[in-house]
Amino acid sequence: MESWIHRATMGRDHYVRVVYRGVLFPLGHRAVLIKVSERKFHPGLPGNPAYLRQRFFMVVRERERRYDDAGTLNPYGADNQRVKNEFPFTRVRILTKVTPDLRPPETVEVAGRGQQLFWPMLDDANPFRFRIAATDLDGRDSEFELPLIFMSNSLASPRHLGRRQAQAALLGQWGGLQGATEAANMAFSGTNGWDRPERRAWTVADLRRQRVTLAPSIKPGDTSVEVATMGFGAHVPTLGNTSSINAFKAYSQGLTRPMFFPRVSGAEAVIAPISQLGGSPGRNLLSWNDTYARRGFDGAQNKGEVFVDIAPGPDMGTWTSRARQGDRSGGFVMPNLLPSALSRALGPTAGEVSKVLEGKVVPDQFFPATPSLGTLPLPLLFGCIPLSAVIKEVGDLLGSQGDKAPKFISEASSKIEAFFGEMMRLYQLLSALPQQPAGLARAALEVPGRHARGHRQPDRGLRRGPGHAGEGKNRRRDQPGADTADQAGHPAEPHVRRRRHPWPGSTWTTCSIHRTATATSATH
């Protein structure tokens, strides 16, 4: 309990406000549950009675929580980085400040704990969804809504406040530490808990195909996907496992932080190379690759840089052999591929994921040489040559043979991602300029000097002469020097370069600052 305000007149309560501290499972943000009981008159009823009316609502006290220290929590072993690798967000902000009035906590309580552990509900069937903004590993924000469980501080961070018998009944056999461990497990797997089948739909957020980076990237976009829905879960200490409990104890800093950590349990996503090149509208079910979850992009155990597995399904996104997919791939390749994983080095891969983890691409597995019953047709070149017949086996993706492996990354997607990557670096450069006043001062002094040197050497700028704008209007196109002026009568600019823009139909003009200043002064 944080505060208690009690107002009464002649033994009759007319206003009581109680504030209970707690945290939101599984994200860990601090919040408070506020219970207000106040006496209200009802003039519409006979005798104008005054009844006590009670309402509940919540206030989020910790709006933003960072997860940069996820690598310090290793409950599964010193070399197991599952906690860090299974949560691709560096910080999470809860945009909701205050909830509307909620149903009594007993509506959907967890493990029979009443208002100590419950789902905040708007009515008997619908949980309240907190508005959340999460920042991924590339600094990109995604907004979504997600229900969260309220856990009272008496469970999340229990203290020795009563007699030993009361402590044992409330906190468990190991006192405060065991009580926090039991509370985390109750929230996760207890009755009406987070991982229970009857509540599984509440743990999935609709991201509406926002792009999320799932693993550390080398180039912009090589580990990101368009996420349709994302499931959330939690890492909790294992009951009876001393090393697991002690790892969470160290991370909680003496139970000042909750004994759990959020994770992404899976996602339903659209993979850009498949949808753009193959034209498949389907979504793919993604789950963490176990090797990546444990060791990340370890050069010895994950040579293929695989980070998620793709589960097969009837509505999954694939490259198929319908005619319209051949048009999308250039008209001469039918990339009939059933993806099995995503790799940072290759993009979508097929065949046995274990081979890709070893850094190998086996053509017969990547592109089957013979179709089997119920599978996709052969991947074909020119509609008749199996791709497996022209692609050699690659045995070392991270070595000299890495550039020989088939990579399925759409050109349009990579250009757009590269453009935004360049914009991000430009933003960082501009943000750093105010921190370098000395360099800016030197640059400001150097420009007038260059301008003055340009006046002393007019031959370096644009000169008056046969190509000047004043004479260009009367010069015929067949006279000598007429090709130095354009049709509008403007002079040629020998120090200005015009080149084609990467996008058709547009050009850009670049020139140096001091030459532009000289040309302007000569013209005027």
Short mmCIF file of C-alpha atoms in Angstrom, two decimals:
data_model
loop_
_atom_site.label_atom_id
_atom_site.label_comp_id
_atom_site.label_asym_id
_atom_site.label_seq_id
_atom_site.Cartn_x
_atom_site.Cartn_y
_atom_site.Cartn_z
CA MET A 1 0.00 0.00 0.00
CA GLU A 2 1.32 3.44 -0.94
CA SER A 3 -1.31 5.79 0.52
CA TRP A 4 -4.67 5.80 2.25
CA ILE A 5 -7.04 8.77 2.48
CA HIS A 6 -10.09 8.26 4.69
CA ARG A 7 -12.76 10.89 5.29
CA ALA A 8 -15.69 10.24 7.61
CA THR A 9 -18.30 12.36 9.39
CA MET A 10 -19.98 11.15 12.58
CA GLY A 11 -18.89 7.59 11.91
CA ARG A 12 -20.12 7.55 8.32
CA ASP A 13 -17.50 7.05 5.58
CA HIS A 14 -18.01 9.35 2.61
CA TYR A 15 -14.62 9.20 0.82
CA VAL A 16 -11.85 6.57 0.92
CA ARG A 17 -8.94 6.44 -1.55
CA VAL A 18 -6.39 3.62 -1.33
CA VAL A 19 -3.34 3.34 -3.62
CA TYR A 20 -1.61 -0.04 -4.13
CA ARG A 21 1.82 -0.28 -5.74
CA GLY A 22 2.58 -2.92 -8.31
CA VAL A 23 4.17 -3.81 -11.66
CA LEU A 24 2.79 -4.78 -15.06
CA PHE A 25 3.55 -8.31 -16.20
CA PRO A 26 5.48 -9.15 -18.37
CA LEU A 27 7.01 -5.76 -19.33
CA GLY A 28 7.87 -4.81 -15.73
CA HIS A 29 6.73 -1.15 -15.69
CA ARG A 30 5.72 0.23 -12.29
CA ALA A 31 2.05 1.12 -11.88
CA VAL A 32 -0.48 1.69 -9.10
CA LEU A 33 -4.01 0.40 -8.59
CA ILE A 34 -6.31 3.04 -7.10
CA LYS A 35 -9.54 2.13 -5.33
CA VAL A 36 -11.95 4.99 -4.60
CA SER A 37 -15.06 4.55 -2.43
CA GLU A 38 -17.32 7.58 -2.11
CA ARG A 39 -20.87 8.19 -0.94
CA LYS A 40 -23.23 9.43 -3.65
CA PHE A 41 -26.77 10.75 -3.32
CA HIS A 42 -29.45 9.28 -5.60
CA PRO A 43 -32.23 11.86 -5.89
CA GLY A 44 -34.11 9.68 -8.35
CA LEU A 45 -34.78 7.08 -5.67
CA PRO A 46 -37.35 7.43 -2.88
CA GLY A 47 -35.87 9.19 0.13
CA ASN A 48 -32.80 10.42 -1.79
CA PRO A 49 -30.51 7.74 -0.29
CA ALA A 50 -26.71 8.09 -0.22
CA TYR A 51 -24.96 4.84 -1.17
CA LEU A 52 -21.25 4.07 -1.21
CA ARG A 53 -20.03 3.58 -4.77
CA GLN A 54 -16.65 2.03 -5.54
CA ARG A 55 -14.47 2.21 -8.66
CA PHE A 56 -11.02 0.99 -9.70
CA PHE A 57 -8.52 2.48 -12.12
CA MET A 58 -4.77 2.35 -12.71
CA VAL A 59 -2.01 4.91 -13.21
CA VAL A 60 1.27 4.00 -14.95
CA ARG A 61 4.11 5.43 -12.86
CA GLU A 62 7.05 4.18 -14.95
CA ARG A 63 6.28 5.33 -18.48
CA GLU A 64 9.51 4.07 -20.10
CA ARG A 65 11.63 1.02 -19.33
CA ARG A 66 14.96 0.17 -20.96
CA TYR A 67 16.30 -3.32 -21.56
CA ASP A 68 19.93 -2.56 -22.47
CA ASP A 69 21.15 -4.75 -19.60
CA ALA A 70 19.40 -7.90 -20.83
CA GLY A 71 22.79 -9.54 -21.44
CA THR A 72 23.48 -9.58 -17.70
CA LEU A 73 20.58 -11.97 -17.04
CA ASN A 74 21.65 -15.55 -17.79
CA PRO A 75 19.35 -17.95 -15.90
CA TYR A 76 19.98 -20.77 -18.42
CA GLY A 77 23.78 -20.78 -18.18
CA ALA A 78 26.68 -18.37 -18.42
CA ASP A 79 27.06 -18.79 -22.21
CA ASN A 80 23.32 -18.87 -22.95
CA GLN A 81 22.08 -15.51 -24.24
CA ARG A 82 18.45 -16.55 -24.71
CA VAL A 83 17.02 -13.72 -22.58
CA LYS A 84 18.78 -11.01 -24.62
CA ASN A 85 18.24 -12.57 -28.04
CA GLU A 86 14.53 -13.31 -27.62
CA PHE A 87 13.54 -9.69 -27.02
CA PRO A 88 14.38 -7.43 -29.99
CA PHE A 89 13.43 -4.16 -28.26
CA THR A 90 15.83 -1.89 -26.40
CA ARG A 91 13.14 0.17 -24.69
CA VAL A 92 9.37 0.11 -24.28
CA ARG A 93 7.20 3.14 -23.51
CA ILE A 94 3.63 2.82 -22.25
CA LEU A 95 1.66 5.66 -23.79
CA THR A 96 -1.38 5.08 -21.58
CA LYS A 97 -1.17 7.32 -18.51
CA VAL A 98 -4.45 6.50 -16.76
CA THR A 99 -6.89 3.71 -17.51
CA PRO A 100 -10.65 4.20 -17.56
CA ASP A 101 -12.69 2.73 -14.73
CA LEU A 102 -12.12 -1.02 -14.54
CA ARG A 103 -14.16 -3.98 -13.44
CA PRO A 104 -13.43 -5.28 -9.92
CA PRO A 105 -10.14 -7.26 -9.88
CA GLU A 106 -11.98 -10.48 -9.03
CA THR A 107 -13.52 -10.47 -12.54
CA VAL A 108 -10.46 -12.24 -14.01
CA GLU A 109 -8.09 -12.90 -11.12
CA VAL A 110 -4.95 -14.96 -11.61
CA ALA A 111 -4.28 -17.97 -9.38
CA GLY A 112 -7.05 -16.84 -7.00
CA ARG A 113 -5.06 -13.83 -5.76
CA GLY A 114 -7.79 -11.22 -6.17
CA GLN A 115 -6.52 -7.66 -6.53
CA GLN A 116 -2.94 -8.79 -5.93
CA LEU A 117 -2.76 -10.49 -9.33
CA PHE A 118 -5.37 -9.90 -12.05
CA TRP A 119 -6.15 -8.84 -15.62
CA PRO A 120 -7.50 -5.26 -15.82
CA MET A 121 -10.90 -5.64 -17.50
CA LEU A 122 -13.21 -3.14 -19.18
CA ASP A 123 -16.13 -5.55 -18.90
CA ASP A 124 -16.63 -9.24 -18.21
CA ALA A 125 -15.14 -10.29 -21.58
CA ASN A 126 -12.71 -7.61 -22.80
CA PRO A 127 -9.37 -6.77 -21.17
CA PHE A 128 -8.02 -3.24 -21.22
CA ARG A 129 -5.30 -2.85 -23.86
CA PHE A 130 -2.43 -0.53 -22.97
CA ARG A 131 -1.05 1.63 -25.79
CA ILE A 132 2.64 0.81 -26.19
CA ALA A 133 5.54 2.13 -28.29
CA ALA A 134 8.60 -0.15 -28.58
CA THR A 135 12.01 0.73 -30.07
CA ASP A 136 13.77 -2.11 -31.90
CA LEU A 137 17.49 -2.83 -32.37
CA ASP A 138 17.76 -0.41 -35.33
CA GLY A 139 16.08 2.43 -33.44
CA ARG A 140 12.75 2.06 -35.27
CA ASP A 141 9.55 2.59 -33.24
CA SER A 142 6.49 0.36 -33.44
CA GLU A 143 3.16 1.12 -31.77
CA PHE A 144 0.62 -1.47 -30.69
CA GLU A 145 -1.84 -2.33 -27.94
CA LEU A 146 -1.50 -5.19 -25.45
CA PRO A 147 -3.30 -6.30 -22.26
CA LEU A 148 -1.04 -6.61 -19.20
CA ILE A 149 -1.38 -8.30 -15.81
CA PHE A 150 -1.22 -6.20 -12.64
CA MET A 151 1.00 -7.74 -9.94
CA SER A 152 0.96 -6.19 -6.48
CA ASN A 153 4.27 -5.24 -4.88
CA SER A 154 3.45 -7.60 -2.02
CA LEU A 155 3.98 -10.42 -4.55
CA ALA A 156 6.55 -8.89 -6.91
CA SER A 157 8.86 -7.62 -4.13
CA PRO A 158 7.75 -9.26 -0.87
CA ARG A 159 9.37 -8.15 2.39
CA HIS A 160 9.63 -9.75 5.86
CA LEU A 161 6.95 -7.77 7.64
CA GLY A 162 5.04 -10.34 9.71
CA ARG A 163 5.64 -13.39 11.84
CA ARG A 164 7.45 -16.39 10.35
CA GLN A 165 4.25 -18.44 10.05
CA ALA A 166 2.52 -15.64 8.17
CA GLN A 167 5.58 -15.20 5.98
CA ALA A 168 5.66 -18.89 5.10
CA ALA A 169 1.97 -18.88 4.19
CA LEU A 170 2.25 -15.78 2.03
CA LEU A 171 5.81 -15.78 0.73
CA GLY A 172 6.72 -19.42 0.44
CA GLN A 173 9.39 -21.64 1.92
CA TRP A 174 12.31 -19.32 1.09
CA GLY A 175 10.78 -16.10 2.36
CA GLY A 176 10.89 -13.06 0.09
CA LEU A 177 13.01 -14.58 -2.68
CA GLN A 178 10.89 -17.70 -2.95
CA GLY A 179 7.72 -15.63 -2.77
CA ALA A 180 8.80 -13.47 -5.72
CA THR A 181 9.72 -16.62 -7.66
CA GLU A 182 6.32 -18.16 -6.98
CA ALA A 183 4.54 -14.93 -7.93
CA ALA A 184 6.32 -14.76 -11.31
CA ASN A 185 5.37 -18.36 -12.05
CA MET A 186 1.76 -17.78 -10.97
CA ALA A 187 1.48 -14.80 -13.32
CA PHE A 188 2.93 -16.84 -16.17
CA SER A 189 1.34 -20.26 -15.81
CA GLY A 190 -1.17 -20.08 -12.95
CA THR A 191 -4.93 -20.20 -13.39
CA ASN A 192 -5.85 -17.49 -15.92
CA GLY A 193 -2.12 -16.83 -16.25
CA TRP A 194 -0.31 -15.36 -19.24
CA ASP A 195 0.61 -18.67 -20.86
CA ARG A 196 -2.68 -20.46 -20.28
CA PRO A 197 -4.50 -21.55 -23.47
CA GLU A 198 -7.69 -19.68 -22.52
CA ARG A 199 -5.72 -16.39 -22.33
CA ARG A 200 -3.32 -16.94 -25.24
CA ALA A 201 -5.27 -14.63 -27.58
CA TRP A 202 -4.80 -11.74 -25.14
CA THR A 203 -1.01 -12.04 -25.33
CA VAL A 204 -0.83 -11.29 -29.08
CA ALA A 205 -0.47 -7.70 -30.36
CA ASP A 206 -1.62 -6.50 -33.78
CA LEU A 207 1.29 -4.58 -35.36
CA ARG A 208 -0.45 -3.98 -38.72
CA ARG A 209 2.62 -4.92 -40.79
CA GLN A 210 5.00 -2.51 -39.12
CA ARG A 211 8.64 -3.27 -39.86
CA VAL A 212 10.57 -4.65 -36.87
CA THR A 213 14.25 -5.59 -36.67
CA LEU A 214 14.42 -8.99 -34.97
CA ALA A 215 18.21 -9.40 -34.66
CA PRO A 216 21.35 -7.23 -34.83
CA SER A 217 21.81 -6.05 -38.42
CA ILE A 218 24.84 -5.32 -40.60
CA LYS A 219 22.99 -3.46 -43.35
CA PRO A 220 19.63 -1.74 -42.90
CA GLY A 221 16.82 -4.23 -43.42
CA ASP A 222 18.77 -7.51 -43.46
CA THR A 223 17.13 -8.76 -40.24
CA SER A 224 13.78 -6.93 -40.37
CA VAL A 225 10.34 -8.17 -41.40
CA GLU A 226 6.86 -6.70 -41.70
CA VAL A 227 5.14 -8.00 -38.57
CA ALA A 228 1.40 -8.57 -38.75
CA THR A 229 1.00 -9.95 -35.22
CA MET A 230 3.50 -10.56 -32.43
CA GLY A 231 3.13 -12.79 -29.40
CA PHE A 232 4.67 -11.83 -26.07
CA GLY A 233 5.75 -13.99 -23.16
CA ALA A 234 8.16 -13.92 -20.24
CA HIS A 235 11.23 -15.55 -18.77
CA VAL A 236 10.60 -16.52 -15.16
CA PRO A 237 12.86 -18.30 -12.63
CA THR A 238 12.52 -22.06 -12.50
CA LEU A 239 11.02 -23.30 -9.23
CA GLY A 240 13.53 -25.38 -7.29
CA ASN A 241 16.46 -24.36 -9.53
CA THR A 242 18.89 -22.46 -7.31
CA SER A 243 21.08 -21.13 -10.14
CA SER A 244 18.06 -19.83 -12.06
CA ILE A 245 16.60 -18.14 -8.98
CA ASN A 246 19.95 -16.59 -8.02
CA ALA A 247 20.40 -15.23 -11.55
CA PHE A 248 17.06 -13.42 -11.35
CA LYS A 249 17.84 -12.30 -7.81
CA ALA A 250 21.07 -10.62 -8.98
CA TYR A 251 19.23 -8.98 -11.88
CA SER A 252 16.42 -7.73 -9.60
CA GLN A 253 18.95 -5.82 -7.46
CA GLY A 254 17.64 -7.03 -4.15
CA LEU A 255 14.00 -7.45 -5.30
CA THR A 256 13.77 -3.77 -6.24
CA ARG A 257 12.94 -4.97 -9.77
CA PRO A 258 10.56 -7.80 -10.73
CA MET A 259 11.75 -11.40 -10.99
CA PHE A 260 10.78 -11.80 -14.65
CA PHE A 261 11.83 -10.51 -18.07
CA PRO A 262 9.72 -10.07 -21.25
CA ARG A 263 10.27 -12.06 -24.42
CA VAL A 264 8.79 -12.33 -27.90
CA SER A 265 7.30 -15.79 -28.22
CA GLY A 266 6.61 -15.67 -31.95
CA ALA A 267 5.36 -13.56 -34.82
CA GLU A 268 3.25 -13.73 -37.94
CA ALA A 269 5.04 -11.71 -40.60
CA VAL A 270 5.28 -10.86 -44.28
CA ILE A 271 8.78 -11.45 -45.66
CA ALA A 272 9.56 -8.70 -48.18
CA PRO A 273 11.68 -10.71 -50.69
CA ILE A 274 8.99 -13.38 -50.91
CA SER A 275 6.01 -11.03 -51.20
CA GLN A 276 7.71 -8.64 -53.67
CA LEU A 277 9.53 -11.09 -55.89
CA GLY A 278 7.13 -14.02 -55.70
CA GLY A 279 3.88 -12.11 -55.28
CA SER A 280 2.72 -14.40 -52.48
CA PRO A 281 0.18 -12.70 -50.19
CA GLY A 282 0.58 -15.25 -47.40
CA ARG A 283 2.07 -14.68 -43.96
CA ASN A 284 4.77 -16.74 -42.33
CA LEU A 285 4.85 -18.01 -38.76
CA LEU A 286 8.22 -17.14 -37.23
CA SER A 287 9.84 -18.60 -34.13
CA TRP A 288 13.32 -18.12 -32.72
CA ASN A 289 15.97 -20.46 -34.01
CA ASP A 290 17.29 -22.32 -30.97
CA THR A 291 20.96 -21.89 -31.90
CA TYR A 292 20.51 -18.15 -32.39
CA ALA A 293 18.55 -17.86 -29.13
CA ARG A 294 21.37 -19.52 -27.21
CA ARG A 295 24.46 -18.18 -28.98
CA GLY A 296 23.35 -15.36 -31.27
CA PHE A 297 25.47 -14.92 -34.41
CA ASP A 298 28.32 -16.99 -33.02
CA GLY A 299 30.84 -17.62 -35.79
CA ALA A 300 31.46 -21.21 -34.72
CA GLN A 301 27.90 -22.45 -34.12
CA ASN A 302 25.86 -20.19 -36.43
CA LYS A 303 27.94 -19.75 -39.58
CA GLY A 304 24.84 -19.20 -41.70
CA GLU A 305 23.63 -16.37 -39.43
CA VAL A 306 20.15 -17.88 -39.05
CA PHE A 307 17.95 -16.06 -36.53
CA VAL A 308 14.36 -17.33 -36.97
CA ASP A 309 12.72 -20.52 -38.21
CA ILE A 310 9.70 -20.46 -40.51
CA ALA A 311 6.97 -22.94 -39.66
CA PRO A 312 5.19 -24.65 -42.59
CA GLY A 313 1.51 -23.96 -42.97
CA PRO A 314 -1.30 -23.92 -45.56
CA ASP A 315 -1.40 -20.10 -45.79
CA MET A 316 2.32 -19.41 -45.53
CA GLY A 317 4.11 -17.07 -47.91
CA THR A 318 6.00 -18.99 -50.63
CA TRP A 319 7.50 -18.51 -54.05
CA THR A 320 5.23 -20.47 -56.34
CA SER A 321 5.22 -21.29 -60.04
CA ARG A 322 2.15 -19.38 -61.20
CA ALA A 323 2.82 -17.29 -64.27
CA ARG A 324 2.56 -13.96 -62.51
CA GLN A 325 5.50 -14.86 -60.25
CA GLY A 326 7.67 -15.49 -63.29
CA ASP A 327 6.92 -11.95 -64.46
CA ARG A 328 7.96 -10.56 -61.09
CA SER A 329 11.30 -12.39 -61.13
CA GLY A 330 12.34 -11.13 -64.55
CA GLY A 331 10.51 -13.59 -66.79
CA PHE A 332 13.23 -16.25 -66.90
CA VAL A 333 13.35 -17.62 -63.33
CA MET A 334 10.61 -19.48 -61.50
CA PRO A 335 11.94 -19.36 -57.89
CA ASN A 336 9.66 -22.06 -56.46
CA LEU A 337 10.89 -22.10 -52.89
CA LEU A 338 9.39 -23.27 -49.62
CA PRO A 339 11.21 -21.13 -46.99
CA SER A 340 12.36 -22.78 -43.77
CA ALA A 341 14.36 -20.02 -42.04
CA LEU A 342 15.61 -16.44 -42.25
CA SER A 343 19.33 -15.70 -42.39
CA ARG A 344 21.09 -12.38 -42.01
CA ALA A 345 23.54 -13.42 -44.75
CA LEU A 346 21.11 -15.05 -47.22
CA GLY A 347 17.62 -13.78 -46.50
CA PRO A 348 14.99 -16.56 -46.80
CA THR A 349 16.53 -20.03 -46.94
CA ALA A 350 15.09 -23.48 -47.68
CA GLY A 351 15.92 -27.07 -46.88
CA GLU A 352 17.53 -28.29 -43.66
CA VAL A 353 18.24 -25.39 -41.33
CA SER A 354 21.05 -27.39 -39.70
CA LYS A 355 23.04 -27.24 -42.96
CA VAL A 356 22.71 -23.47 -43.13
CA LEU A 357 23.82 -23.24 -39.49
CA GLU A 358 26.97 -25.09 -40.55
CA GLY A 359 27.56 -22.50 -43.25
CA LYS A 360 26.56 -24.77 -46.13
CA VAL A 361 24.13 -24.36 -49.00
CA VAL A 362 23.29 -27.71 -50.59
CA PRO A 363 21.51 -27.10 -53.93
CA ASP A 364 19.43 -30.29 -53.76
CA GLN A 365 18.03 -29.15 -50.41
CA PHE A 366 17.80 -25.47 -51.22
CA PHE A 367 16.22 -26.19 -54.62
CA PRO A 368 14.92 -29.82 -54.72
CA ALA A 369 16.11 -31.70 -57.82
CA THR A 370 12.93 -33.79 -58.04
CA PRO A 371 9.49 -32.76 -56.78
CA SER A 372 7.74 -34.99 -54.28
CA LEU A 373 4.02 -35.53 -53.93
CA GLY A 374 2.31 -32.53 -52.38
CA THR A 375 5.31 -30.18 -52.66
CA LEU A 376 5.94 -27.18 -54.88
CA PRO A 377 7.09 -27.68 -58.49
CA LEU A 378 10.76 -27.51 -59.34
CA PRO A 379 12.57 -24.16 -59.16
CA LEU A 380 13.27 -23.59 -62.87
CA LEU A 381 15.53 -21.43 -65.01
CA PHE A 382 13.95 -20.44 -68.34
CA GLY A 383 10.99 -22.57 -67.27
CA CYS A 384 12.80 -25.86 -67.93
CA ILE A 385 16.25 -26.01 -66.25
CA PRO A 386 16.29 -26.97 -62.52
CA LEU A 387 18.22 -24.38 -60.51
CA SER A 388 19.88 -27.14 -58.50
CA ALA A 389 21.66 -28.21 -61.71
CA VAL A 390 23.44 -24.88 -62.17
CA ILE A 391 24.18 -23.90 -58.55
CA LYS A 392 27.19 -25.47 -56.86
CA GLU A 393 27.36 -26.38 -53.20
CA VAL A 394 28.67 -23.65 -50.91
CA GLY A 395 30.57 -24.93 -47.91
CA ASP A 396 31.61 -21.73 -46.10
CA LEU A 397 29.14 -18.86 -46.06
CA LEU A 398 31.36 -16.66 -43.91
CA GLY A 399 34.49 -17.35 -45.96
CA SER A 400 35.52 -16.85 -49.56
CA GLN A 401 32.52 -18.75 -50.91
CA GLY A 402 29.91 -16.53 -49.27
CA ASP A 403 29.29 -14.50 -52.42
CA LYS A 404 28.46 -17.68 -54.37
CA ALA A 405 25.44 -18.58 -52.25
CA PRO A 406 21.96 -17.71 -53.58
CA LYS A 407 20.63 -14.63 -51.80
CA PHE A 408 16.98 -13.63 -52.05
CA ILE A 409 16.85 -9.95 -51.18
CA SER A 410 14.58 -7.74 -53.26
CA GLU A 411 16.39 -4.83 -54.87
CA ALA A 412 13.59 -2.35 -54.19
CA SER A 413 13.51 -3.21 -50.53
CA SER A 414 17.28 -2.97 -50.10
CA LYS A 415 17.44 0.42 -51.84
CA ILE A 416 14.71 1.86 -49.67
CA GLU A 417 16.33 0.49 -46.53
CA ALA A 418 19.71 1.88 -47.62
CA PHE A 419 18.10 5.27 -48.26
CA PHE A 420 16.66 5.41 -44.76
CA GLY A 421 19.97 4.19 -43.35
CA GLU A 422 21.74 7.09 -45.06
CA MET A 423 19.12 9.50 -43.75
CA MET A 424 19.69 8.19 -40.23
CA ARG A 425 23.45 8.70 -40.53
CA LEU A 426 22.85 12.22 -41.89
CA TYR A 427 20.57 12.96 -38.94
CA GLN A 428 23.25 11.75 -36.54
CA LEU A 429 25.80 13.98 -38.27
CA LEU A 430 23.55 17.04 -38.05
CA SER A 431 22.79 16.26 -34.40
CA ALA A 432 26.52 16.26 -33.63
CA LEU A 433 27.23 19.63 -35.31
CA PRO A 434 26.15 21.81 -32.33
CA GLN A 435 28.73 19.95 -30.23
CA GLN A 436 31.57 21.11 -32.50
CA PRO A 437 31.53 24.96 -32.36
CA ALA A 438 35.25 25.27 -33.13
CA GLY A 439 34.96 23.36 -36.40
CA LEU A 440 31.92 25.41 -37.42
CA ALA A 441 33.79 28.67 -36.72
CA ARG A 442 36.75 27.62 -38.88
CA ALA A 443 34.39 26.65 -41.70
CA ALA A 444 32.60 30.01 -41.44
CA LEU A 445 35.92 31.90 -41.72
CA GLU A 446 37.13 29.79 -44.63
CA VAL A 447 34.15 30.47 -46.93
CA PRO A 448 34.71 34.29 -47.24
CA GLY A 449 38.37 33.62 -47.98
CA ARG A 450 37.46 31.35 -50.84
CA HIS A 451 34.97 33.93 -52.08
CA ALA A 452 37.67 36.64 -52.08
CA ARG A 453 40.11 34.39 -53.96
CA GLY A 454 37.39 33.82 -56.54
CA HIS A 455 37.18 37.62 -57.21
CA ARG A 456 40.95 37.87 -57.70
CA GLN A 457 40.89 35.03 -60.21
CA PRO A 458 37.89 35.66 -62.47
CA ASP A 459 39.21 33.28 -65.11
CA ARG A 460 38.17 30.37 -62.86
CA GLY A 461 34.55 31.45 -62.88
CA LEU A 462 32.07 32.06 -65.63
CA ARG A 463 33.31 34.89 -67.89
CA ARG A 464 31.46 37.34 -70.09
CA GLY A 465 31.97 36.48 -73.71
CA PRO A 466 30.36 34.79 -76.62
CA GLY A 467 28.39 32.46 -74.35
CA HIS A 468 27.04 35.20 -72.06
CA ALA A 469 23.31 35.24 -71.47
CA GLY A 470 22.97 38.76 -72.93
CA GLU A 471 24.34 37.65 -76.29
CA GLY A 472 22.98 34.16 -76.29
CA LYS A 473 19.48 35.33 -77.07
CA ASN A 474 20.55 36.68 -80.53
CA ARG A 475 23.04 33.95 -81.44
CA ARG A 476 22.00 31.43 -84.07
CA ARG A 477 22.44 27.73 -83.26
CA ASP A 478 24.70 27.24 -86.30
CA GLN A 479 27.20 29.96 -85.30
CA PRO A 480 30.48 29.02 -83.59
CA GLY A 481 30.05 28.74 -79.85
CA ALA A 482 26.31 28.43 -80.07
CA ASP A 483 26.48 25.00 -78.48
CA THR A 484 27.70 26.58 -75.24
CA ALA A 485 24.27 28.07 -74.52
CA ASP A 486 21.02 26.18 -74.05
CA GLN A 487 17.76 26.88 -75.83
CA ALA A 488 16.61 29.23 -73.07
CA GLY A 489 19.63 31.45 -73.64
CA HIS A 490 21.39 30.58 -70.38
CA PRO A 491 25.19 30.35 -70.46
CA ALA A 492 27.07 27.10 -70.19
CA GLU A 493 28.50 26.38 -66.76
CA PRO A 494 31.85 24.59 -67.11
CA HIS A 495 32.21 24.03 -63.36
CA VAL A 496 28.72 22.62 -62.82
CA ARG A 497 28.21 18.89 -63.28
CA ARG A 498 24.83 17.44 -64.25
CA ARG A 499 24.24 13.75 -63.87
CA ARG A 500 21.41 11.32 -63.92
CA HIS A 501 19.53 10.62 -60.72
CA PRO A 502 19.17 6.90 -59.82
CA TRP A 503 15.44 7.27 -60.36
CA PRO A 504 14.46 7.72 -64.06
CA GLY A 505 13.21 11.08 -65.26
CA SER A 506 15.06 13.24 -62.71
CA THR A 507 18.49 14.88 -62.44
CA TRP A 508 20.45 16.70 -59.81
CA THR A 509 23.01 19.48 -60.00
CA THR A 510 26.10 19.68 -57.83
CA CYS A 511 28.67 22.45 -57.63
CA SER A 512 31.30 23.76 -55.26
CA ILE A 513 30.41 26.71 -53.03
CA HIS A 514 33.25 29.08 -54.06
CA ARG A 515 32.71 28.55 -57.79
CA THR A 516 29.01 29.22 -57.45
CA ALA A 517 29.72 32.50 -55.62
CA THR A 518 32.22 33.57 -58.29
CA ALA A 519 29.81 32.82 -61.12
CA THR A 520 27.08 34.85 -59.43
CA SER A 521 29.30 37.89 -58.97
CA ALA A 522 30.55 37.73 -62.57
CA THR A 523 27.03 37.55 -63.93
CA HIS A 524 25.90 40.58 -61.99
#
